[in-house]
Tab-separated table of C-alpha atoms and ligand atoms in Angstrom:
chain	number	residue	atom	x	y	z
A	1	UNK	CA	-39.004	17.028	-34.118
A	2	UNK	CA	-38.414	18.581	-30.281
A	3	UNK	CA	-35.119	21.149	-29.995
A	4	UNK	CA	-34.133	19.057	-27.163
A	5	UNK	CA	-32.904	15.169	-25.964
A	6	UNK	CA	-35.887	13.259	-25.875
A	7	UNK	CA	-36.114	10.201	-28.080
A	8	UNK	CA	-39.640	7.854	-28.950
A	9	UNK	CA	-41.157	5.888	-31.157
A	10	UNK	CA	-42.427	7.976	-34.107
A	11	UNK	CA	-43.649	4.868	-36.146
A	12	UNK	CA	-44.479	1.048	-35.857
A	13	UNK	CA	-45.376	-1.942	-38.455
A	14	UNK	CA	-45.781	-5.435	-38.031
A	15	UNK	CA	-45.655	-8.773	-40.277
A	16	UNK	CA	-46.833	-11.797	-39.483
A	17	UNK	CA	-46.966	-15.276	-41.637
A	18	UNK	CA	-49.870	-16.304	-43.571
A	19	UNK	CA	-50.174	-20.065	-41.738
A	20	UNK	CA	-51.952	-20.059	-38.566
A	21	UNK	CA	-52.045	-22.976	-35.871
A	22	UNK	CA	-54.389	-23.921	-33.338
A	23	UNK	CA	-54.057	-25.595	-30.178
A	24	UNK	CA	-56.493	-28.484	-31.682
A	25	UNK	CA	-54.463	-28.382	-34.460
A	26	UNK	CA	-52.062	-29.197	-32.234
A	27	UNK	CA	-53.689	-32.405	-30.728
A	28	UNK	CA	-53.055	-34.208	-33.410
A	29	UNK	CA	-49.537	-33.634	-33.220
A	30	UNK	CA	-48.675	-33.878	-29.483
A	31	UNK	CA	-50.734	-35.184	-26.276
A	32	UNK	CA	-52.319	-31.922	-24.799
A	33	UNK	CA	-55.735	-29.968	-25.390
A	34	UNK	CA	-57.170	-26.932	-26.363
A	35	UNK	CA	-58.486	-26.759	-22.724
A	36	UNK	CA	-55.574	-27.295	-21.264
A	37	UNK	CA	-53.481	-24.838	-23.868
A	38	UNK	CA	-56.201	-21.863	-22.789
A	39	UNK	CA	-56.061	-22.525	-19.189
A	40	UNK	CA	-52.559	-22.446	-18.404
A	41	UNK	CA	-51.007	-20.050	-21.167
A	42	UNK	CA	-53.886	-17.713	-22.806
A	43	UNK	CA	-53.098	-19.101	-26.253
A	44	UNK	CA	-55.414	-20.747	-29.018
A	45	UNK	CA	-53.394	-19.697	-31.964
A	46	UNK	CA	-50.363	-19.094	-33.334
A	47	UNK	CA	-48.829	-17.846	-37.326
A	48	UNK	CA	-45.781	-20.380	-38.580
A	49	UNK	CA	-43.387	-19.457	-41.277
A	50	UNK	CA	-43.866	-21.430	-44.255
A	51	UNK	CA	-42.160	-21.055	-48.001
A	52	UNK	CA	-40.706	-18.330	-48.592
A	53	UNK	CA	-41.278	-16.606	-45.177
A	54	UNK	CA	-38.112	-15.974	-43.405
A	55	UNK	CA	-36.959	-13.551	-40.492
A	56	UNK	CA	-35.181	-11.119	-42.383
A	57	UNK	CA	-38.438	-11.472	-45.047
A	58	UNK	CA	-40.667	-10.496	-41.990
A	59	UNK	CA	-38.661	-8.141	-40.936
A	60	UNK	CA	-38.531	-6.152	-44.272
A	61	UNK	CA	-42.313	-6.402	-44.395
A	62	UNK	CA	-43.020	-4.882	-41.174
A	63	UNK	CA	-39.954	-2.115	-42.157
A	64	UNK	CA	-41.076	-1.023	-44.781
A	65	UNK	CA	-44.834	0.099	-43.067
A	66	UNK	CA	-42.960	2.030	-39.886
A	67	UNK	CA	-41.003	3.438	-42.918
A	68	UNK	CA	-43.530	4.497	-44.845
A	69	UNK	CA	-45.539	5.742	-41.698
A	70	UNK	CA	-42.497	8.080	-40.474
A	71	UNK	CA	-42.457	9.196	-44.047
A	72	UNK	CA	-38.709	8.258	-43.773
A	73	UNK	CA	-36.781	6.508	-46.799
A	74	UNK	CA	-34.783	3.255	-46.491
A	75	UNK	CA	-31.351	5.678	-46.916
A	76	UNK	CA	-32.481	8.014	-43.821
A	77	UNK	CA	-32.282	5.060	-41.436
A	78	UNK	CA	-28.871	5.307	-40.132
A	79	UNK	CA	-28.754	2.726	-38.182
A	80	UNK	CA	-31.033	-0.822	-37.967
A	81	UNK	CA	-31.008	-3.041	-35.564
A	82	UNK	CA	-32.875	-6.409	-35.418
A	83	UNK	CA	-33.517	-8.208	-32.364
A	84	UNK	CA	-33.462	-11.343	-32.401
A	85	UNK	CA	-32.884	-14.694	-31.364
A	86	UNK	CA	-33.681	-17.172	-34.600
A	87	UNK	CA	-31.794	-15.117	-37.251
A	88	UNK	CA	-31.784	-16.127	-41.021
A	89	UNK	CA	-28.476	-17.749	-40.644
A	90	UNK	CA	-25.168	-17.590	-37.927
A	91	UNK	CA	-23.306	-15.926	-40.438
A	92	UNK	CA	-24.129	-12.615	-41.037
A	93	UNK	CA	-26.398	-10.925	-39.082
A	94	UNK	CA	-30.084	-10.532	-40.851
A	95	UNK	CA	-29.675	-7.349	-39.996
A	96	UNK	CA	-27.109	-6.824	-42.439
A	97	UNK	CA	-29.755	-9.002	-45.050
A	98	UNK	CA	-32.543	-6.445	-43.910
A	99	UNK	CA	-29.804	-3.719	-45.090
A	100	UNK	CA	-29.681	-5.136	-47.980
A	101	UNK	CA	-33.453	-5.888	-48.616
A	102	UNK	CA	-34.158	-2.207	-47.585
A	103	UNK	CA	-31.258	-0.237	-49.857
A	104	UNK	CA	-30.649	1.254	-46.544
A	105	UNK	CA	-27.105	1.953	-47.470
A	106	UNK	CA	-26.573	4.929	-45.016
A	107	UNK	CA	-27.080	2.372	-41.775
A	108	UNK	CA	-24.591	1.054	-39.865
A	109	UNK	CA	-26.400	-2.383	-39.015
A	110	UNK	CA	-26.275	-5.266	-36.542
A	111	UNK	CA	-28.294	-7.514	-34.810
A	112	UNK	CA	-29.234	-8.254	-30.677
A	113	UNK	CA	-29.407	-11.747	-28.761
A	114	UNK	CA	-30.932	-10.464	-25.769
A	115	UNK	CA	-33.473	-13.771	-25.952
A	116	UNK	CA	-37.594	-12.610	-25.932
A	117	UNK	CA	-36.218	-8.577	-23.752
A	118	UNK	CA	-34.879	-8.310	-27.286
A	119	UNK	CA	-36.671	-5.633	-28.503
A	120	UNK	CA	-36.511	-3.655	-25.296
A	121	UNK	CA	-32.740	-4.089	-25.303
A	122	UNK	CA	-32.513	-2.747	-28.772
A	123	UNK	CA	-35.061	0.275	-27.532
A	124	UNK	CA	-32.106	1.766	-25.038
A	125	UNK	CA	-29.382	0.604	-27.187
A	126	UNK	CA	-31.355	2.787	-30.037
A	127	UNK	CA	-32.071	5.496	-27.373
A	128	UNK	CA	-28.695	6.389	-26.594
A	129	UNK	CA	-27.564	6.329	-30.201
A	130	UNK	CA	-29.709	9.235	-30.432
A	131	UNK	CA	-29.276	10.691	-27.452
A	132	UNK	CA	-25.739	11.191	-28.393
A	133	UNK	CA	-26.245	12.148	-31.500
A	134	UNK	CA	-24.376	9.298	-33.471
A	135	UNK	CA	-27.766	8.404	-35.650
A	136	UNK	CA	-30.625	10.472	-36.301
A	137	UNK	CA	-33.206	7.447	-37.241
A	138	UNK	CA	-33.008	4.707	-35.801
A	139	UNK	CA	-34.680	1.210	-37.455
A	140	UNK	CA	-35.298	-1.266	-34.737
A	141	UNK	CA	-37.103	-4.663	-35.276
A	142	UNK	CA	-38.555	-7.294	-33.070
A	143	UNK	CA	-38.467	-10.591	-34.736
A	144	UNK	CA	-38.610	-14.221	-33.893
A	145	UNK	CA	-38.985	-17.272	-36.182
A	146	UNK	CA	-38.963	-20.056	-33.470
A	147	UNK	CA	-41.098	-22.494	-35.233
A	148	UNK	CA	-38.065	-24.147	-36.473
A	149	UNK	CA	-36.153	-24.571	-33.411
A	150	UNK	CA	-39.189	-25.798	-31.275
A	151	UNK	CA	-39.723	-29.369	-30.982
A	152	UNK	CA	-42.647	-30.183	-32.383
A	153	UNK	CA	-42.663	-33.536	-29.961
A	154	UNK	CA	-41.860	-31.969	-27.070
A	155	UNK	CA	-45.504	-30.593	-25.717
A	156	UNK	CA	-44.033	-28.431	-22.633
A	157	UNK	CA	-42.541	-26.100	-25.060
A	158	UNK	CA	-43.685	-26.613	-28.808
A	159	UNK	CA	-47.669	-25.278	-27.579
A	160	UNK	CA	-45.616	-21.636	-26.793
A	161	UNK	CA	-44.449	-20.386	-29.788
A	162	UNK	CA	-45.614	-18.359	-32.956
A	163	UNK	CA	-43.582	-15.926	-35.949
A	164	UNK	CA	-43.560	-12.472	-36.206
A	165	UNK	CA	-41.824	-9.204	-36.536
A	166	UNK	CA	-42.546	-5.768	-35.725
A	167	UNK	CA	-41.037	-2.936	-36.343
A	168	UNK	CA	-40.255	0.525	-35.389
A	169	UNK	CA	-38.508	4.001	-36.355
A	170	UNK	CA	-37.391	6.359	-33.015
A	171	UNK	CA	-36.112	9.881	-33.403
A	172	UNK	CA	-35.932	13.123	-31.633
A	173	UNK	CA	-39.605	13.190	-30.448
A	174	UNK	CA	-41.241	17.064	-28.151
A	175	UNK	CA	-39.835	17.463	-25.120
A	176	UNK	CA	-41.024	15.692	-21.933
A	177	UNK	CA	-42.518	12.697	-24.871
A	178	UNK	CA	-41.017	9.310	-25.717
A	179	UNK	CA	-38.312	7.160	-23.267
A	180	UNK	CA	-38.983	8.611	-20.399
A	181	UNK	CA	-37.158	5.976	-18.400
A	182	UNK	CA	-35.639	2.379	-19.300
A	183	UNK	CA	-33.388	-0.206	-17.245
A	184	UNK	CA	-32.394	-3.427	-18.594
A	185	UNK	CA	-31.216	-6.737	-16.370
A	186	UNK	CA	-29.745	-10.280	-16.668
A	187	UNK	CA	-28.430	-13.073	-14.599
A	188	UNK	CA	-26.559	-15.672	-16.644
A	189	UNK	CA	-26.705	-17.923	-13.043
A	190	UNK	CA	-30.323	-18.811	-14.765
A	191	UNK	CA	-28.782	-19.855	-18.513
A	192	UNK	CA	-29.762	-23.298	-18.026
A	193	UNK	CA	-33.604	-22.636	-17.902
A	194	UNK	CA	-34.240	-22.011	-21.110
A	195	UNK	CA	-31.590	-23.215	-23.597
A	196	UNK	CA	-30.721	-24.673	-26.559
A	197	UNK	CA	-27.770	-26.848	-26.286
A	198	UNK	CA	-26.386	-27.441	-29.865
A	199	UNK	CA	-25.878	-25.677	-32.829
A	200	UNK	CA	-23.392	-22.851	-31.280
A	201	UNK	CA	-19.802	-23.611	-31.799
A	202	UNK	CA	-19.041	-25.189	-28.554
A	203	UNK	CA	-21.084	-28.288	-29.517
A	204	UNK	CA	-21.554	-27.864	-33.439
A	205	UNK	CA	-24.293	-29.629	-35.936
A	206	UNK	CA	-22.905	-33.825	-36.029
A	207	UNK	CA	-25.325	-36.612	-36.463
A	208	UNK	CA	-25.257	-37.468	-32.923
A	209	UNK	CA	-26.615	-33.351	-31.960
A	210	UNK	CA	-29.095	-33.884	-34.368
A	211	UNK	CA	-30.342	-37.180	-33.459
A	212	UNK	CA	-30.609	-36.093	-29.926
A	213	UNK	CA	-32.619	-33.633	-30.854
A	214	UNK	CA	-30.088	-30.896	-29.302
A	215	UNK	CA	-30.892	-28.354	-31.578
A	216	UNK	CA	-34.306	-27.668	-30.303
A	217	UNK	CA	-35.324	-25.405	-27.721
A	218	UNK	CA	-35.077	-26.493	-23.591
A	219	UNK	CA	-37.406	-25.201	-21.156
A	220	UNK	CA	-38.073	-25.476	-17.208
A	221	UNK	CA	-41.356	-23.929	-17.550
A	222	UNK	CA	-42.095	-23.661	-13.989
A	223	UNK	CA	-39.029	-21.981	-13.008
A	224	UNK	CA	-39.020	-19.643	-16.018
A	225	UNK	CA	-42.616	-18.750	-15.226
A	226	UNK	CA	-41.907	-17.758	-11.473
A	227	UNK	CA	-38.719	-15.801	-12.254
A	228	UNK	CA	-41.352	-13.524	-14.531
A	229	UNK	CA	-44.036	-12.402	-12.167
A	230	UNK	CA	-41.083	-11.067	-9.873
A	231	UNK	CA	-39.296	-9.432	-12.407
A	232	UNK	CA	-42.258	-8.164	-14.638
A	233	UNK	CA	-43.243	-6.132	-11.621
A	234	UNK	CA	-39.718	-4.722	-9.926
A	235	UNK	CA	-38.883	-3.977	-13.099
A	236	UNK	CA	-41.776	-1.855	-13.955
A	237	UNK	CA	-42.129	-0.189	-10.773
A	238	UNK	CA	-38.381	0.514	-11.068
A	239	UNK	CA	-38.791	2.700	-14.092
A	240	UNK	CA	-42.043	4.010	-12.983
A	241	UNK	CA	-39.694	5.209	-9.941
A	242	UNK	CA	-37.127	6.230	-12.382
A	243	UNK	CA	-38.831	8.928	-13.699
A	244	UNK	CA	-40.726	9.801	-10.829
A	245	UNK	CA	-44.121	7.901	-11.720
A	246	UNK	CA	-46.676	5.510	-10.041
A	247	UNK	CA	-48.138	2.724	-11.286
A	248	UNK	CA	-51.217	4.535	-10.210
A	249	UNK	CA	-50.855	7.101	-12.879
A	250	UNK	CA	-50.166	4.740	-16.091
A	251	UNK	CA	-52.608	4.649	-18.636
A	252	UNK	CA	-51.500	0.971	-20.067
A	253	UNK	CA	-48.761	-1.787	-19.309
A	254	UNK	CA	-47.396	-3.133	-22.806
A	255	UNK	CA	-46.374	-6.677	-21.507
A	256	UNK	CA	-44.528	-9.491	-23.213
A	257	UNK	CA	-46.395	-12.033	-23.867
A	258	UNK	CA	-45.169	-15.190	-22.718
A	259	UNK	CA	-48.271	-16.705	-20.963
A	260	UNK	CA	-51.407	-14.992	-20.032
A	261	UNK	CA	-51.530	-16.010	-16.348
A	262	UNK	CA	-48.034	-14.343	-15.832
A	263	UNK	CA	-49.462	-11.135	-17.124
A	264	UNK	CA	-52.517	-11.575	-15.055
A	265	UNK	CA	-50.593	-11.580	-11.969
A	266	UNK	CA	-47.858	-8.835	-12.646
A	267	UNK	CA	-51.189	-6.015	-13.524
A	268	UNK	CA	-52.919	-7.295	-10.354
A	269	UNK	CA	-50.464	-6.439	-8.522
A	270	UNK	CA	-50.047	-3.078	-10.021
A	271	UNK	CA	-53.230	-2.458	-9.113
A	272	UNK	CA	-54.281	-2.650	-12.943
A	273	UNK	CA	-57.305	-2.594	-14.773
A	274	UNK	CA	-57.754	-5.447	-17.459
A	275	UNK	CA	-58.545	-2.944	-19.982
A	276	UNK	CA	-55.069	-0.984	-19.772
A	277	UNK	CA	-53.694	-4.618	-20.328
A	278	UNK	CA	-52.276	-5.237	-23.899
A	279	UNK	CA	-52.816	-8.529	-24.485
A	280	UNK	CA	-52.898	-10.344	-28.196
A	281	UNK	CA	-51.126	-14.018	-26.759
A	282	UNK	CA	-54.390	-15.676	-27.638
A	283	UNK	CA	-54.190	-15.248	-31.503
A	284	UNK	CA	-50.081	-15.383	-32.073
A	285	UNK	CA	-48.627	-17.259	-28.752
A	286	UNK	CA	-44.859	-16.307	-27.647
A	287	UNK	CA	-43.261	-14.343	-30.706
A	288	UNK	CA	-39.989	-13.814	-28.256
A	289	UNK	CA	-38.858	-10.074	-29.421
A	290	UNK	CA	-41.592	-9.846	-31.859
A	291	UNK	CA	-44.661	-9.557	-29.128
A	292	UNK	CA	-44.040	-6.080	-27.946
A	293	UNK	CA	-43.887	-4.447	-30.860
A	294	UNK	CA	-46.501	-6.581	-32.557
A	295	UNK	CA	-49.160	-5.455	-29.473
A	296	UNK	CA	-47.911	-2.160	-29.476
A	297	UNK	CA	-48.748	-1.359	-33.285
A	298	UNK	CA	-51.714	-3.330	-33.038
A	299	UNK	CA	-52.579	-1.049	-30.361
A	300	UNK	CA	-51.175	1.923	-32.767
A	301	UNK	CA	-54.164	0.750	-35.193
A	302	UNK	CA	-56.735	0.511	-33.120
A	303	UNK	CA	-56.174	4.214	-32.206
A	304	UNK	CA	-55.874	2.720	-28.652
A	305	UNK	CA	-52.885	5.369	-27.178
A	306	UNK	CA	-53.973	9.606	-26.706
A	307	UNK	CA	-51.366	12.338	-27.022
A	308	UNK	CA	-49.711	11.967	-23.270
A	309	UNK	CA	-50.217	8.660	-22.015
A	310	UNK	CA	-48.120	6.843	-19.654
A	311	UNK	CA	-47.129	3.580	-21.355
A	312	UNK	CA	-44.718	1.124	-19.662
A	313	UNK	CA	-42.771	-1.656	-21.910
A	314	UNK	CA	-42.114	-5.200	-19.642
A	315	UNK	CA	-40.390	-8.249	-21.005
A	316	UNK	CA	-38.422	-11.016	-19.778
A	317	UNK	CA	-36.702	-14.385	-21.664
A	318	UNK	CA	-33.832	-16.224	-22.456
A	319	UNK	CA	-30.331	-15.496	-20.857
A	320	UNK	CA	-32.283	-14.645	-18.096
A	321	UNK	CA	-32.905	-11.475	-19.192
A	322	UNK	CA	-35.244	-8.754	-18.432
A	323	UNK	CA	-36.612	-5.329	-18.720
A	324	UNK	CA	-38.832	-2.389	-18.935
A	325	UNK	CA	-39.302	1.184	-20.504
A	326	UNK	CA	-41.714	3.753	-19.235
A	327	UNK	CA	-42.944	6.052	-21.852
A	328	UNK	CA	-44.822	8.983	-22.619
A	329	UNK	CA	-46.713	9.007	-25.962
B	1	ACO	N1	-50.579	-29.851	-22.722
B	1	ACO	C1	-50.679	-30.978	-21.549
B	1	ACO	N2	-50.444	-31.298	-20.523
B	1	ACO	C2	-48.919	-30.467	-20.214
B	1	ACO	C3	-48.871	-29.495	-21.110
B	1	ACO	C4	-49.320	-29.979	-22.666
B	1	ACO	N3	-48.811	-29.086	-23.946
B	1	ACO	N4	-47.638	-29.020	-20.902
B	1	ACO	C5	-47.450	-29.559	-20.011
B	1	ACO	N5	-48.583	-30.192	-19.357
B	1	ACO	C6	-48.510	-31.180	-18.831
B	1	ACO	C7	-46.711	-31.359	-18.048
B	1	ACO	O1	-45.863	-32.736	-18.335
B	1	ACO	C8	-47.083	-31.516	-16.319
B	1	ACO	O2	-47.922	-32.682	-15.863
B	1	ACO	P1	-47.196	-33.678	-14.507
B	1	ACO	O3	-48.498	-32.506	-13.666
B	1	ACO	O4	-48.172	-35.035	-15.108
B	1	ACO	O5	-46.064	-33.806	-14.308
B	1	ACO	C9	-48.623	-30.582	-15.613
B	1	ACO	O6	-48.864	-30.391	-17.442
B	1	ACO	C10	-48.172	-29.253	-15.230
B	1	ACO	O7	-47.230	-29.032	-15.793
B	1	ACO	P2	-46.611	-27.456	-15.064
B	1	ACO	O8	-45.615	-26.968	-16.434
B	1	ACO	O9	-46.485	-27.924	-13.740
B	1	ACO	O10	-47.511	-26.691	-15.982
B	1	ACO	P3	-47.565	-25.104	-15.715
B	1	ACO	O11	-48.591	-24.454	-15.271
B	1	ACO	O12	-46.126	-24.835	-15.291
B	1	ACO	O13	-47.685	-24.806	-17.531
B	1	ACO	C11	-45.908	-23.721	-18.522
B	1	ACO	C12	-46.044	-24.461	-18.212
B	1	ACO	C13	-47.243	-23.074	-19.981
B	1	ACO	C14	-44.397	-23.905	-19.740
B	1	ACO	C15	-45.806	-22.421	-17.645
B	1	ACO	O14	-44.767	-22.769	-16.893
B	1	ACO	C16	-44.999	-21.614	-18.544
B	1	ACO	O15	-45.270	-20.738	-18.968
B	1	ACO	N6	-43.478	-21.127	-18.155
B	1	ACO	C17	-43.001	-19.731	-18.539
B	1	ACO	C18	-42.919	-19.496	-19.754
B	1	ACO	C19	-41.985	-18.320	-20.658
B	1	ACO	O16	-42.864	-17.532	-19.931
B	1	ACO	N7	-40.962	-19.133	-21.239
B	1	ACO	C20	-40.512	-17.392	-21.535
B	1	ACO	C21	-39.799	-18.080	-23.173
B	1	ACO	S1	-38.896	-16.402	-23.289
B	1	ACO	C22	-37.986	-16.629	-24.446
B	1	ACO	O17	-36.690	-16.023	-24.528
B	1	ACO	C23	-38.039	-17.714	-25.551
């Protein structure tokens, strides 16, 4: 641990549902093809919750791994954030359900909803809590179980999403390490590009809303696509500049896994090589808030990162929201 004010990721963990749905399975459900899905998105299969698997359950499993690797007990956590748009239930927060299951009795707990950017928003909140001394050890979970809110009759959306959870423990790290810079953004005027019409307090569940399939995700894919390419590049370059770095100095880019074509546009524009970009969308689809922590954990498990590597994380999602962070590993 550092004596200064540097905050970073101490450990990582992930949990994924057991059940897989391949593109070939989807061919049986909607008018689509493996060829179309792979060519337009890069996705080959995704994980889907079944039986007892829930958002909170995946969160607990991912957290236990991250806690063990950080050599911490649940009671050592003083802030628990669950970044999600698919809580187990509206009330109470999933964070409180996770806090109870972990017996993290010293932790304040809340959910954070920022679409697929939730994990990065959570990272920036955790950083501030630790920097100002309000928390020492923060458990941040990026989790989404989108399969229950995806319309399995809508080929525009049902091929894209998957379920999963990633967890990280954040704390003080050596000086000049950890989060060097981060910046979050939003543009609520674009809320209509990606939304669920009913189920909130403005339009509660009725027989009509259920019958009209108003509890499922609606998305204007091409508009989100165009927006995503621009903000992924701009926000990454902006946070690099905030810490006096350029994309030429980056070792790895850890992008949100929404569409492989978006990722490809972004990394090529930044002059990066394919081996510098972490991608697992082929195996999991878009897991919203879980995408970045899961791909990060897989990289850690694979021994990818070296001490001192410069890593940029970048995401975008419903809101619309977007954000980026630069870490020195
Ligand atoms: N199978 C076969 N054909 C399809 C499918 C499918 N699954 N989905 C759409 N099509 C068809 C369309 O109907 C359209 O047909 P038409 O030309 O006859 O009208 C054609 O394919 C092209 O459709 P587009 O929507 O233009 O295809 P596009 O290349 O834009 O790909 C996609 C669509 C994959 C949705 C893309 O736009 C995308 O990835 N957008 C970004 C989505 C995203 O990142 N969302 C973020 C979610 S984040 C969060 O917060 C949850």
